[in-house]
Amino acid sequence: MGAVGGARVGSLAVISSIGELWDKVFGAQPDPPPWLVLVTGVIALTVVLTRTPWRVGRNAITIAHEGGHALAAVLTGRRLQGIRLHSDTSGLTLSAGRPTGPGMVFTLLAGYLAPSLIGLAGAWLLGGNRITLLLWIAVALLVAMLVMVRNAYGMISLGATAGLVFSVSWFAPPEVQAAFAYAGVWFLLIGGVRPVGELQSMRRGGRMPQSDADQLAWVTHLPALLWVAVFGLVNLFVLVVGAGLLAGPFLNGSRPIF
């Protein structure tokens, strides 16, 4: 009876621990104060607009960009061969399959749209106060990318990013988690726009002849400038929608201002 009772107590403890973990990850966190939403947005905008912080932060945009290519390739049935991330914030995703057709178009299109769309998904989760869930999903995606990375810098960059996000999600208090999550989502939404301008600037100077836009032009027989415009317009639209999701509950009065 003692052994059976001990096993039963142990099983209940395990079930209780699983329940606590479930609540921690999938439960809603408290509403963040409105000033936090505003301040994290200003910080993200400042990082995007200033030279050195953007040079560092752009690595996160590159991770999202290459992750978008990789996910699109897998979803369209292409064979993902590997991802490379470089210290100059450039990246490369290789996949095998037909060089033309919808799968190739979708794969090429996904890169410049991915940071903004990931930010939009994050804004939707934050709108429901699923802050820890957002951070854990981010960790899962980073680990999934890590499996496909084929260079040392990429492994270090992804490993460090995943470790940082997990540490915040597991050890940080709710208010720190909220600040980290809001800053990250704002950065993806705002930071997704700037690379499109950089892309066109480099294309104009002849420094990027094999850009995603130029490859799309070759595949679709539509002008590369049209694809640059698509990138920019979609990302600007997503920024507006995402900002509304983040700030809307406070502006329309469904959450208290003070």
C-alpha positions as a printed Julia matrix, in Angstrom:
258×3 Matrix{Float64}:
   0.0    0.0     0.0
   2.86   2.35    0.8
   4.4    1.84   -2.63
   1.06   2.23   -4.37
   0.26   5.33   -2.35
   3.66   6.81   -3.12
   3.19   6.15   -6.84
  -0.24   7.77   -6.72
   1.12  10.85   -4.97
   3.96  11.03   -7.5
   1.52  10.79  -10.4
  -0.64  13.56   -8.93
   2.45  15.72   -8.53
   3.37  15.15  -12.18
  -0.17  15.97  -13.31
  -0.15  19.08  -11.13
   3.2   20.16  -12.6
   1.92  19.61  -16.15
  -1.16  21.64  -15.31
   0.93  24.48  -13.93
   3.14  24.43  -17.03
   0.06  24.46  -19.26
  -1.36  27.45  -17.39
   1.99  29.23  -17.52
   2.32  28.84  -21.27
  -1.27  29.06  -22.51
  -2.8   31.25  -19.84
  -3.39  34.96  -20.32
  -1.06  37.36  -18.56
  -2.18  40.63  -16.91
  -2.84  43.66  -19.1
   0.37  45.66  -19.58
   0.18  49.37  -18.76
  -0.45  51.56  -21.82
   2.84  53.41  -21.31
   4.68  50.11  -21.84
   3.01  49.62  -25.23
   3.92  53.18  -26.22
   7.48  53.13  -24.89
   8.37  49.8   -26.5
   7.02  51.11  -29.81
   9.18  54.23  -29.55
  12.22  52.13  -28.67
  11.64  49.85  -31.65
  11.22  52.84  -33.97
  14.43  54.39  -32.63
  16.37  51.17  -33.23
  15.09  50.94  -36.81
  15.95  54.57  -37.58
  19.42  54.75  -36.04
  22.49  53.31  -37.7
  24.35  51.19  -35.13
  21.33  49.79  -33.25
  19.74  48.89  -36.59
  22.96  47.18  -37.69
  22.68  44.9   -34.63
  18.92  44.5   -34.58
  18.75  43.71  -38.29
  20.01  40.22  -37.49
  16.54  39.46  -36.1
  14.96  40.68  -39.34
  17.33  38.45  -41.33
  16.4   35.44  -39.2
  12.71  36.11  -39.88
  13.42  36.75  -43.6
  15.27  33.48  -44.12
  12.77  31.64  -41.93
  10.02  32.9   -44.23
  11.82  31.52  -47.28
  12.35  28.19  -45.51
   8.75  27.82  -44.34
   7.35  28.76  -47.73
   9.63  26.25  -49.43
   8.47  23.44  -47.13
   4.79  24.38  -47.46
   4.99  24.36  -51.25
   6.68  20.96  -51.41
  10.2   22.11  -52.19
  13.12  20.32  -50.54
  14.81  22.58  -48.02
  18.58  22.13  -48.23
  19.89  24.62  -45.7
  20.01  28.13  -44.28
  23.02  30.38  -43.85
  23.16  33.57  -41.77
  26.11  35.94  -42.08
  27.64  38.55  -39.79
  26.89  41.33  -42.32
  23.16  40.58  -41.69
  22.74  38.92  -45.08
  21.43  35.39  -45.41
  20.76  32.59  -47.87
  18.16  29.84  -47.98
  18.62  27.0   -50.44
  15.81  24.73  -51.61
  15.48  22.25  -54.45
  12.55  21.95  -56.8
  11.14  23.47  -59.96
  12.88  26.76  -60.81
   9.55  28.25  -61.88
   5.92  27.95  -60.92
   3.8   28.94  -57.91
   6.05  27.2   -55.37
   9.08  29.19  -56.44
   7.08  32.44  -56.52
   5.7   31.86  -53.04
   9.15  30.97  -51.7
  10.76  34.1   -53.16
   7.85  36.3   -52.08
   7.93  35.12  -48.46
  11.31  36.55  -47.44
  10.62  40.29  -47.36
   7.06  39.75  -46.11
   7.93  37.33  -43.29
   9.17  39.78  -40.6
   6.05  41.93  -40.88
   3.67  38.96  -41.02
   5.35  37.33  -38.03
   5.0   40.64  -36.22
   1.3   40.7   -37.12
   0.8   37.21  -35.71
   2.63  38.32  -32.58
   0.42  41.4   -32.27
  -2.65  39.17  -32.48
  -1.34  36.96  -29.65
  -0.47  40.0   -27.55
  -3.97  41.31  -28.12
  -5.15  38.26  -26.17
  -2.42  38.7   -23.54
  -0.8   35.4   -24.57
   2.66  36.78  -23.87
   4.38  33.59  -22.66
   2.81  31.56  -25.47
   4.2   34.04  -27.99
   7.69  33.69  -26.52
   7.52  29.88  -26.54
   6.33  29.8   -30.14
   9.29  32.03  -31.0
  11.66  29.6   -29.26
  10.14  26.64  -31.14
  10.53  28.37  -34.51
  14.13  29.36  -33.75
  15.03  25.8   -32.74
  13.37  24.46  -35.9
  15.49  26.85  -37.97
  18.61  25.89  -36.04
  18.33  22.33  -37.35
  18.65  23.59  -40.92
  21.45  26.14  -40.42
  24.66  25.23  -42.23
  27.25  27.72  -40.93
  28.79  28.52  -37.56
  27.69  32.15  -37.34
  24.12  31.14  -38.08
  24.19  28.48  -35.35
  25.61  30.93  -32.81
  23.16  33.67  -33.78
  20.09  31.42  -33.65
  21.22  29.6   -30.51
  21.86  32.84  -28.65
  18.54  34.31  -29.76
  16.6   31.19  -28.77
  18.39  31.09  -25.42
  17.58  34.73  -24.72
  13.89  34.35  -25.58
  13.56  31.16  -23.52
  15.3   32.75  -20.53
  12.92  35.69  -20.59
   9.88  33.42  -20.95
  10.94  31.12  -18.09
  12.73  33.29  -15.55
  11.58  36.88  -16.07
   8.62  38.4   -14.19
   5.43  39.15  -16.18
   6.21  42.83  -16.66
   9.64  42.05  -18.14
   8.13  39.4   -20.4
   5.55  41.94  -21.58
   8.17  44.6   -22.32
  10.35  42.11  -24.19
   7.44  40.71  -26.22
   5.98  44.11  -27.15
   9.39  45.48  -28.11
  10.06  42.43  -30.28
   6.71  42.58  -32.06
   6.98  46.34  -32.64
  10.48  45.81  -34.01
   9.31  43.16  -36.49
   6.4   45.32  -37.64
   8.45  48.5   -38.06
  11.71  46.81  -39.03
   9.99  44.84  -41.78
   9.54  48.05  -43.78
  13.11  49.4   -43.84
  14.76  46.48  -45.72
  12.44  47.1   -48.68
  13.85  50.61  -49.05
  17.36  49.25  -48.67
  16.6   46.65  -51.33
  15.58  49.25  -53.9
  18.52  51.49  -53.03
  20.95  48.61  -53.61
  19.18  47.59  -56.81
  19.39  51.14  -58.09
  23.13  51.11  -57.46
  23.53  47.75  -59.22
  24.71  46.07  -56.01
  21.96  43.46  -55.82
  21.34  41.97  -59.27
  20.08  38.65  -57.88
  17.67  40.06  -55.29
  14.39  38.37  -54.47
  12.58  41.0   -56.56
  14.81  40.37  -59.58
  14.38  36.61  -59.27
  10.61  37.1   -59.06
  10.81  39.24  -62.2
  12.61  36.4   -64.0
  10.1   33.78  -62.82
   6.93  35.8   -63.43
   8.0   38.13  -66.3
   6.74  41.08  -64.25
   8.98  44.08  -63.46
  11.2   43.77  -60.39
  10.11  47.25  -59.3
   6.54  45.95  -59.12
   7.62  43.28  -56.64
   9.52  45.85  -54.58
   6.3   47.87  -54.47
   4.35  44.79  -53.38
   6.83  44.2   -50.54
   6.58  47.8   -49.4
   2.8   48.19  -49.64
   2.05  44.9   -47.9
   4.48  45.62  -45.08
   3.13  49.14  -44.57
  -0.42  47.79  -44.46
   0.6   45.09  -41.98
   2.32  47.73  -39.83
  -0.9   49.75  -39.63
  -2.99  46.68  -38.79
  -0.45  45.41  -36.27
  -0.19  48.8   -34.57
  -3.97  48.83  -34.3
  -3.94  45.41  -32.64
  -1.28  46.49  -30.15
  -2.68  49.91  -29.26
  -6.35  49.5   -30.16
  -7.65  48.04  -26.86
  -6.28  51.04  -24.98
  -7.44  53.62  -27.51
 -11.01  52.35  -27.75
 -11.42  52.09  -24.01
 -11.73  48.32  -23.66
  -8.69  48.44  -21.39
  -8.15  51.13  -18.79
  -5.64  53.86  -19.59
  -4.55  54.15  -15.95
